[in-house]
PDB file of C-alpha atoms in Angstrom:
ATOM      1  CA  MET A   1    -127.283  34.858  31.021  1.00 37.00           C
ATOM      2  CA  SER A   2    -123.874  33.556  30.084  1.00 38.00           C
ATOM      3  CA  SER A   3    -122.403  30.566  31.877  1.00 38.00           C
ATOM      4  CA  SER A   4    -119.661  32.744  33.362  1.00 39.00           C
ATOM      5  CA  SER A   5    -122.130  34.982  35.215  1.00 39.00           C
ATOM      6  CA  PRO A   6    -122.985  34.316  38.857  1.00 42.00           C
ATOM      7  CA  THR A   7    -126.245  32.485  39.458  1.00 44.00           C
ATOM      8  CA  PRO A   8    -128.369  32.144  42.569  1.00 46.00           C
ATOM      9  CA  THR A   9    -127.010  28.598  43.109  1.00 45.00           C
ATOM     10  CA  ARG A  10    -123.292  29.388  42.649  1.00 55.00           C
ATOM     11  CA  LEU A  11    -122.878  32.897  43.971  1.00 65.00           C
ATOM     12  CA  PRO A  12    -123.865  32.200  47.604  1.00 70.00           C
ATOM     13  CA  LEU A  13    -120.882  29.862  47.975  1.00 80.00           C
ATOM     14  CA  ARG A  14    -118.608  32.640  46.724  1.00 87.00           C
ATOM     15  CA  LEU A  15    -120.141  34.952  49.287  1.00 92.00           C
ATOM     16  CA  LEU A  16    -119.379  32.469  52.044  1.00 91.00           C
ATOM     17  CA  GLY A  17    -115.767  32.283  50.838  1.00 92.00           C
ATOM     18  CA  ALA A  18    -115.554  36.078  50.835  1.00 94.00           C
ATOM     19  CA  ALA A  19    -116.939  36.161  54.380  1.00 96.00           C
ATOM     20  CA  ALA A  20    -114.233  33.753  55.527  1.00 96.00           C
ATOM     21  CA  ALA A  21    -111.478  35.786  53.856  1.00 97.00           C
ATOM     22  CA  PHE A  22    -112.680  39.062  55.331  1.00 98.00           C
ATOM     23  CA  ALA A  23    -113.120  37.435  58.750  1.00 98.00           C
ATOM     24  CA  LEU A  24    -109.430  36.521  58.634  1.00 98.00           C
ATOM     25  CA  ALA A  25    -108.568  40.075  57.578  1.00 98.00           C
ATOM     26  CA  THR A  26    -110.691  41.405  60.448  1.00 98.00           C
ATOM     27  CA  GLY A  27    -108.789  39.325  62.955  1.00 98.00           C
ATOM     28  CA  VAL A  28    -105.421  40.394  61.532  1.00 98.00           C
ATOM     29  CA  CYS A  29    -106.414  44.054  61.728  1.00 98.00           C
ATOM     30  CA  ILE A  30    -107.645  43.777  65.317  1.00 98.00           C
ATOM     31  CA  ALA A  31    -104.440  42.057  66.371  1.00 98.00           C
ATOM     32  CA  TRP A  32    -101.839  44.074  64.488  1.00 98.00           C
ATOM     33  CA  LEU A  33    -103.082  46.910  62.259  1.00 98.00           C
ATOM     34  CA  ASP A  34    -105.946  48.842  63.863  1.00 98.00           C
ATOM     35  CA  ALA A  35    -103.934  50.623  66.548  1.00 97.00           C
ATOM     36  CA  PRO A  36    -100.944  51.695  64.405  1.00 97.00           C
ATOM     37  CA  VAL A  37    -103.154  52.884  61.543  1.00 97.00           C
ATOM     38  CA  ALA A  38    -105.297  54.939  63.938  1.00 97.00           C
ATOM     39  CA  ARG A  39    -102.203  56.479  65.498  1.00 97.00           C
ATOM     40  CA  ALA A  40    -100.725  57.244  62.073  1.00 97.00           C
ATOM     41  CA  LEU A  41    -103.887  59.035  60.923  1.00 96.00           C
ATOM     42  CA  ALA A  42    -104.431  60.972  64.165  1.00 95.00           C
ATOM     43  CA  PRO A  43    -101.965  63.866  63.539  1.00 95.00           C
ATOM     44  CA  TRP A  44    -103.370  64.615  60.083  1.00 93.00           C
ATOM     45  CA  GLN A  45    -106.218  67.030  59.416  1.00 91.00           C
ATOM     46  CA  PRO A  46    -108.827  65.043  57.431  1.00 90.00           C
ATOM     47  CA  TRP A  47    -109.215  66.069  53.805  1.00 92.00           C
ATOM     48  CA  PRO A  48    -112.543  67.996  53.577  1.00 94.00           C
ATOM     49  CA  LEU A  49    -113.449  66.051  50.462  1.00 95.00           C
ATOM     50  CA  TRP A  50    -113.952  62.917  52.558  1.00 95.00           C
ATOM     51  CA  SER A  51    -116.840  64.512  54.468  1.00 95.00           C
ATOM     52  CA  GLU A  52    -118.334  65.953  51.293  1.00 97.00           C
ATOM     53  CA  LEU A  53    -118.132  62.619  49.511  1.00 97.00           C
ATOM     54  CA  LEU A  54    -119.708  60.827  52.446  1.00 97.00           C
ATOM     55  CA  TRP A  55    -122.570  63.346  52.484  1.00 97.00           C
ATOM     56  CA  LEU A  56    -123.258  62.621  48.799  1.00 97.00           C
ATOM     57  CA  LEU A  57    -123.264  58.893  49.508  1.00 97.00           C
ATOM     58  CA  GLU A  58    -125.595  59.414  52.461  1.00 98.00           C
ATOM     59  CA  LEU A  59    -127.895  61.461  50.244  1.00 97.00           C
ATOM     60  CA  ALA A  60    -128.096  58.670  47.667  1.00 96.00           C
ATOM     61  CA  GLY A  61    -128.457  56.078  50.396  1.00 97.00           C
ATOM     62  CA  GLY A  62    -131.387  57.820  52.052  1.00 97.00           C
ATOM     63  CA  LEU A  63    -129.466  58.500  55.265  1.00 97.00           C
ATOM     64  CA  THR A  64    -130.000  62.249  55.064  1.00 96.00           C
ATOM     65  CA  VAL A  65    -133.741  61.550  55.410  1.00 95.00           C
ATOM     66  CA  SER A  66    -133.644  58.653  57.870  1.00 96.00           C
ATOM     67  CA  ARG A  67    -131.412  55.702  58.634  1.00 94.00           C
ATOM     68  CA  TRP A  68    -134.479  53.534  57.953  1.00 96.00           C
ATOM     69  CA  THR A  69    -135.421  54.974  54.541  1.00 97.00           C
ATOM     70  CA  TYR A  70    -134.620  51.865  52.502  1.00 97.00           C
ATOM     71  CA  ALA A  71    -135.603  49.538  55.345  1.00 97.00           C
ATOM     72  CA  LEU A  72    -139.128  50.843  54.795  1.00 97.00           C
ATOM     73  CA  ALA A  73    -138.998  51.392  51.035  1.00 97.00           C
ATOM     74  CA  LEU A  74    -137.657  47.979  49.975  1.00 97.00           C
ATOM     75  CA  PRO A  75    -140.292  45.830  51.734  1.00 97.00           C
ATOM     76  CA  ALA A  76    -142.949  48.144  50.288  1.00 97.00           C
ATOM     77  CA  ALA A  77    -141.445  47.711  46.820  1.00 96.00           C
ATOM     78  CA  ALA A  78    -141.459  43.925  47.230  1.00 95.00           C
ATOM     79  CA  LEU A  79    -145.131  43.966  48.187  1.00 96.00           C
ATOM     80  CA  VAL A  80    -146.059  46.219  45.268  1.00 96.00           C
ATOM     81  CA  ALA A  81    -144.063  44.081  42.822  1.00 94.00           C
ATOM     82  CA  TYR A  82    -145.815  40.944  44.021  1.00 92.00           C
ATOM     83  CA  ALA A  83    -149.257  42.588  43.910  1.00 96.00           C
ATOM     84  CA  VAL A  84    -148.886  43.905  40.339  1.00 96.00           C
ATOM     85  CA  PRO A  85    -148.798  41.060  37.801  1.00 93.00           C
ATOM     86  CA  ARG A  86    -146.630  43.052  35.409  1.00 93.00           C
ATOM     87  CA  PHE A  87    -143.853  43.379  38.005  1.00 91.00           C
ATOM     88  CA  ARG A  88    -144.356  40.062  39.805  1.00 89.00           C
ATOM     89  CA  PRO A  89    -141.374  38.345  38.135  1.00 88.00           C
ATOM     90  CA  ARG A  90    -139.117  40.887  39.880  1.00 89.00           C
ATOM     91  CA  ALA A  91    -140.702  40.426  43.302  1.00 92.00           C
ATOM     92  CA  PRO A  92    -138.036  37.872  44.406  1.00 91.00           C
ATOM     93  CA  ALA A  93    -135.277  40.381  43.675  1.00 91.00           C
ATOM     94  CA  PHE A  94    -136.946  43.082  45.754  1.00 94.00           C
ATOM     95  CA  LEU A  95    -137.618  40.561  48.511  1.00 95.00           C
ATOM     96  CA  LEU A  96    -133.949  39.576  48.677  1.00 95.00           C
ATOM     97  CA  LEU A  97    -132.878  43.219  48.851  1.00 97.00           C
ATOM     98  CA  ALA A  98    -135.437  43.923  51.562  1.00 97.00           C
ATOM     99  CA  LEU A  99    -134.533  40.903  53.682  1.00 97.00           C
ATOM    100  CA  VAL A 100    -130.790  41.511  53.579  1.00 98.00           C
ATOM    101  CA  HIS A 101    -131.025  45.243  54.194  1.00 98.00           C
ATOM    102  CA  VAL A 102    -133.581  45.071  57.007  1.00 98.00           C
ATOM    103  CA  ALA A 103    -131.743  42.204  58.716  1.00 98.00           C
ATOM    104  CA  ALA A 104    -128.443  44.075  58.408  1.00 98.00           C
ATOM    105  CA  LYS A 105    -129.842  47.298  59.839  1.00 98.00           C
ATOM    106  CA  PHE A 106    -131.398  45.706  62.920  1.00 97.00           C
ATOM    107  CA  SER A 107    -128.650  43.178  63.633  1.00 98.00           C
ATOM    108  CA  THR A 108    -125.862  45.736  63.289  1.00 98.00           C
ATOM    109  CA  VAL A 109    -127.360  47.784  66.111  1.00 97.00           C
ATOM    110  CA  GLU A 110    -127.295  44.699  68.342  1.00 97.00           C
ATOM    111  CA  ILE A 111    -123.722  43.788  67.378  1.00 98.00           C
ATOM    112  CA  LYS A 112    -122.526  47.321  68.055  1.00 98.00           C
ATOM    113  CA  GLU A 113    -124.041  47.271  71.520  1.00 97.00           C
ATOM    114  CA  ALA A 114    -122.720  43.780  72.250  1.00 98.00           C
ATOM    115  CA  THR A 115    -119.124  44.509  71.206  1.00 98.00           C
ATOM    116  CA  GLY A 116    -118.975  47.986  72.763  1.00 98.00           C
ATOM    117  CA  ARG A 117    -116.080  49.127  70.638  1.00 98.00           C
ATOM    118  CA  LEU A 118    -114.747  52.669  70.757  1.00 98.00           C
ATOM    119  CA  ARG A 119    -114.112  54.617  67.587  1.00 98.00           C
ATOM    120  CA  PRO A 120    -110.429  55.281  66.849  1.00 97.00           C
ATOM    121  CA  ALA A 121    -110.587  58.929  67.917  1.00 94.00           C
ATOM    122  CA  GLU A 122    -112.356  57.942  71.161  1.00 96.00           C
ATOM    123  CA  TRP A 123    -109.837  55.196  71.873  1.00 97.00           C
ATOM    124  CA  LEU A 124    -106.881  57.511  71.250  1.00 96.00           C
ATOM    125  CA  GLU A 125    -108.366  60.047  73.627  1.00 94.00           C
ATOM    126  CA  ARG A 126    -109.264  57.632  76.421  1.00 92.00           C
ATOM    127  CA  GLY A 127    -106.638  54.914  76.070  1.00 89.00           C
ATOM    128  CA  GLY A 128    -107.403  51.518  77.558  1.00 92.00           C
ATOM    129  CA  PRO A 129    -109.324  48.713  75.822  1.00 95.00           C
ATOM    130  CA  MET A 130    -110.969  49.034  72.416  1.00 96.00           C
ATOM    131  CA  PHE A 131    -113.836  46.598  73.051  1.00 97.00           C
ATOM    132  CA  PHE A 132    -116.580  46.173  75.656  1.00 97.00           C
ATOM    133  CA  VAL A 133    -116.626  49.830  76.642  1.00 96.00           C
ATOM    134  CA  ASP A 134    -119.803  51.630  77.689  1.00 92.00           C
ATOM    135  CA  GLU A 135    -121.290  53.601  74.778  1.00 91.00           C
ATOM    136  CA  GLY A 136    -118.825  52.080  72.282  1.00 96.00           C
ATOM    137  CA  ILE A 137    -120.608  51.560  68.939  1.00 97.00           C
ATOM    138  CA  SER A 138    -117.856  51.320  66.338  1.00 98.00           C
ATOM    139  CA  PHE A 139    -117.966  47.625  65.333  1.00 98.00           C
ATOM    140  CA  PRO A 140    -119.059  46.926  62.680  1.00 98.00           C
ATOM    141  CA  SER A 141    -119.260  50.057  60.544  1.00 98.00           C
ATOM    142  CA  GLY A 142    -122.882  51.120  60.187  1.00 98.00           C
ATOM    143  CA  HIS A 143    -122.170  53.049  56.996  1.00 98.00           C
ATOM    144  CA  VAL A 144    -120.499  50.110  55.283  1.00 98.00           C
ATOM    145  CA  THR A 145    -123.226  47.739  56.473  1.00 98.00           C
ATOM    146  CA  HIS A 146    -125.888  50.117  55.159  1.00 98.00           C
ATOM    147  CA  PHE A 147    -124.429  50.548  51.686  1.00 98.00           C
ATOM    148  CA  LEU A 148    -123.184  46.993  51.251  1.00 98.00           C
ATOM    149  CA  SER A 149    -126.559  45.545  52.222  1.00 98.00           C
ATOM    150  CA  LEU A 150    -128.067  47.624  49.413  1.00 97.00           C
ATOM    151  CA  THR A 151    -125.493  46.571  46.804  1.00 97.00           C
ATOM    152  CA  LEU A 152    -124.205  43.066  47.581  1.00 96.00           C
ATOM    153  CA  PRO A 153    -127.597  41.359  47.062  1.00 95.00           C
ATOM    154  CA  LEU A 154    -127.618  42.874  43.574  1.00 93.00           C
ATOM    155  CA  LEU A 155    -124.752  40.526  42.685  1.00 90.00           C
ATOM    156  CA  VAL A 156    -127.283  37.713  42.996  1.00 87.00           C
ATOM    157  CA  VAL A 157    -130.137  39.252  40.992  1.00 88.00           C
ATOM    158  CA  ALA A 158    -128.337  41.794  38.750  1.00 90.00           C
ATOM    159  CA  PRO A 159    -124.624  40.893  38.630  1.00 90.00           C
ATOM    160  CA  ARG A 160    -123.424  43.659  36.312  1.00 91.00           C
ATOM    161  CA  LEU A 161    -125.179  46.398  38.275  1.00 93.00           C
ATOM    162  CA  GLY A 162    -124.097  44.835  41.552  1.00 92.00           C
ATOM    163  CA  ARG A 163    -120.426  44.770  40.583  1.00 93.00           C
ATOM    164  CA  ALA A 164    -120.523  48.425  39.534  1.00 96.00           C
ATOM    165  CA  LEU A 165    -122.299  49.582  42.681  1.00 96.00           C
ATOM    166  CA  LEU A 166    -119.821  47.870  45.002  1.00 97.00           C
ATOM    167  CA  LEU A 167    -117.798  51.045  44.532  1.00 97.00           C
ATOM    168  CA  VAL A 168    -120.294  52.798  46.848  1.00 98.00           C
ATOM    169  CA  PRO A 169    -119.559  50.821  50.053  1.00 98.00           C
ATOM    170  CA  LEU A 170    -115.858  50.909  49.174  1.00 98.00           C
ATOM    171  CA  LEU A 171    -115.921  54.709  49.068  1.00 98.00           C
ATOM    172  CA  ALA A 172    -117.924  54.815  52.297  1.00 98.00           C
ATOM    173  CA  ALA A 173    -115.324  52.617  53.986  1.00 98.00           C
ATOM    174  CA  MET A 174    -112.495  54.841  52.787  1.00 97.00           C
ATOM    175  CA  CYS A 175    -114.286  57.961  54.045  1.00 97.00           C
ATOM    176  CA  ARG A 176    -114.859  56.530  57.502  1.00 98.00           C
ATOM    177  CA  VAL A 177    -111.341  55.166  57.970  1.00 98.00           C
ATOM    178  CA  ALA A 178    -109.679  58.307  56.580  1.00 96.00           C
ATOM    179  CA  VAL A 179    -111.273  60.539  59.224  1.00 95.00           C
ATOM    180  CA  ASN A 180    -110.534  58.050  62.044  1.00 95.00           C
ATOM    181  CA  ALA A 181    -114.227  57.337  62.550  1.00 97.00           C
ATOM    182  CA  HIS A 182    -113.636  53.585  62.140  1.00 98.00           C
ATOM    183  CA  PHE A 183    -110.841  51.072  62.485  1.00 98.00           C
ATOM    184  CA  LEU A 184    -109.955  48.943  59.466  1.00 98.00           C
ATOM    185  CA  SER A 185    -111.473  45.914  61.165  1.00 98.00           C
ATOM    186  CA  ASP A 186    -114.774  47.773  61.590  1.00 98.00           C
ATOM    187  CA  VAL A 187    -115.243  47.998  57.838  1.00 98.00           C
ATOM    188  CA  PHE A 188    -113.951  44.471  57.222  1.00 98.00           C
ATOM    189  CA  GLY A 189    -116.288  43.173  59.914  1.00 98.00           C
ATOM    190  CA  ALA A 190    -119.199  44.839  58.144  1.00 98.00           C
ATOM    191  CA  VAL A 191    -118.266  43.022  54.934  1.00 98.00           C
ATOM    192  CA  VAL A 192    -118.202  39.710  56.796  1.00 98.00           C
ATOM    193  CA  TRP A 193    -121.639  40.198  58.304  1.00 98.00           C
ATOM    194  CA  VAL A 194    -123.378  41.426  55.149  1.00 98.00           C
ATOM    195  CA  SER A 195    -121.778  38.606  53.130  1.00 97.00           C
ATOM    196  CA  VAL A 196    -123.143  36.063  55.609  1.00 97.00           C
ATOM    197  CA  LEU A 197    -126.605  37.616  55.549  1.00 97.00           C
ATOM    198  CA  THR A 198    -126.657  37.725  51.746  1.00 96.00           C
ATOM    199  CA  PHE A 199    -125.537  34.093  51.622  1.00 94.00           C
ATOM    200  CA  VAL A 200    -128.257  32.982  54.036  1.00 94.00           C
ATOM    201  CA  MET A 201    -131.060  34.955  52.400  1.00 94.00           C
ATOM    202  CA  SER A 202    -130.142  34.147  48.798  1.00 91.00           C
ATOM    203  CA  TRP A 203    -129.732  30.463  49.600  1.00 89.00           C
ATOM    204  CA  ALA A 204    -133.097  30.383  51.361  1.00 88.00           C
ATOM    205  CA  LEU A 205    -134.751  32.041  48.350  1.00 87.00           C
ATOM    206  CA  ARG A 206    -132.681  30.243  45.689  1.00 81.00           C
ATOM    207  CA  SER A 207    -135.551  28.371  43.998  1.00 74.00           C
ATOM    208  CA  TRP A 208    -137.613  31.568  43.698  1.00 76.00           C
ATOM    209  CA  LEU A 209    -134.619  33.645  42.586  1.00 73.00           C
ATOM    210  CA  GLU A 210    -133.927  31.208  39.743  1.00 70.00           C
ATOM    211  CA  ARG A 211    -137.034  32.622  38.062  1.00 59.00           C
ATOM    212  CA  VAL A 212    -135.347  36.019  37.821  1.00 54.00           C
ATOM    213  CA  HIS A 213    -132.552  34.423  35.788  1.00 50.00           C
ATOM    214  CA  ALA A 214    -134.772  32.150  33.707  1.00 47.00           C
TER     215      ALA A 214
END
């Protein structure tokens, strides 16, 4: 690996910096941008391509089968990789993917319930507060959390592939905002949380992950 490529010891600090930047963006959006953007999008009929594109992403991301498809498949892959000597050197990579994705899936459900945020269309219909509303589950974006938790850890173990696949959560975020299913801060908040989780998990596994890059 070239010296310019991210490594398990350097990349986590970049992830923490990204989390801080997106946390600031999240706060700015909540304070000043979420409401006007939602109101601006409301009169427009969503482009059908957004729904079709999201369905394709959901198909690739296992969501058309179950929201837990990869949460089950990745831990199984990590166990198989560790059990088979031929694939054991890649077991740390699968373990990182499994830990980040599973943690993101379960914790996002709890955050959604704790924040109780309405989706833009719901908020426009009801008026009143955006947060701490019964049955509000908009923050953070589950779609962005799902796809980013499958792709961001790849920046640690397979940087080139990880950079290319970051297009997937970006497209998912665009699809959800464009149809007023999420506020801007919902998708930015998802980036913050997955960045933090990836930082924590990759730092905890850093000595084992170094073997992948050896």
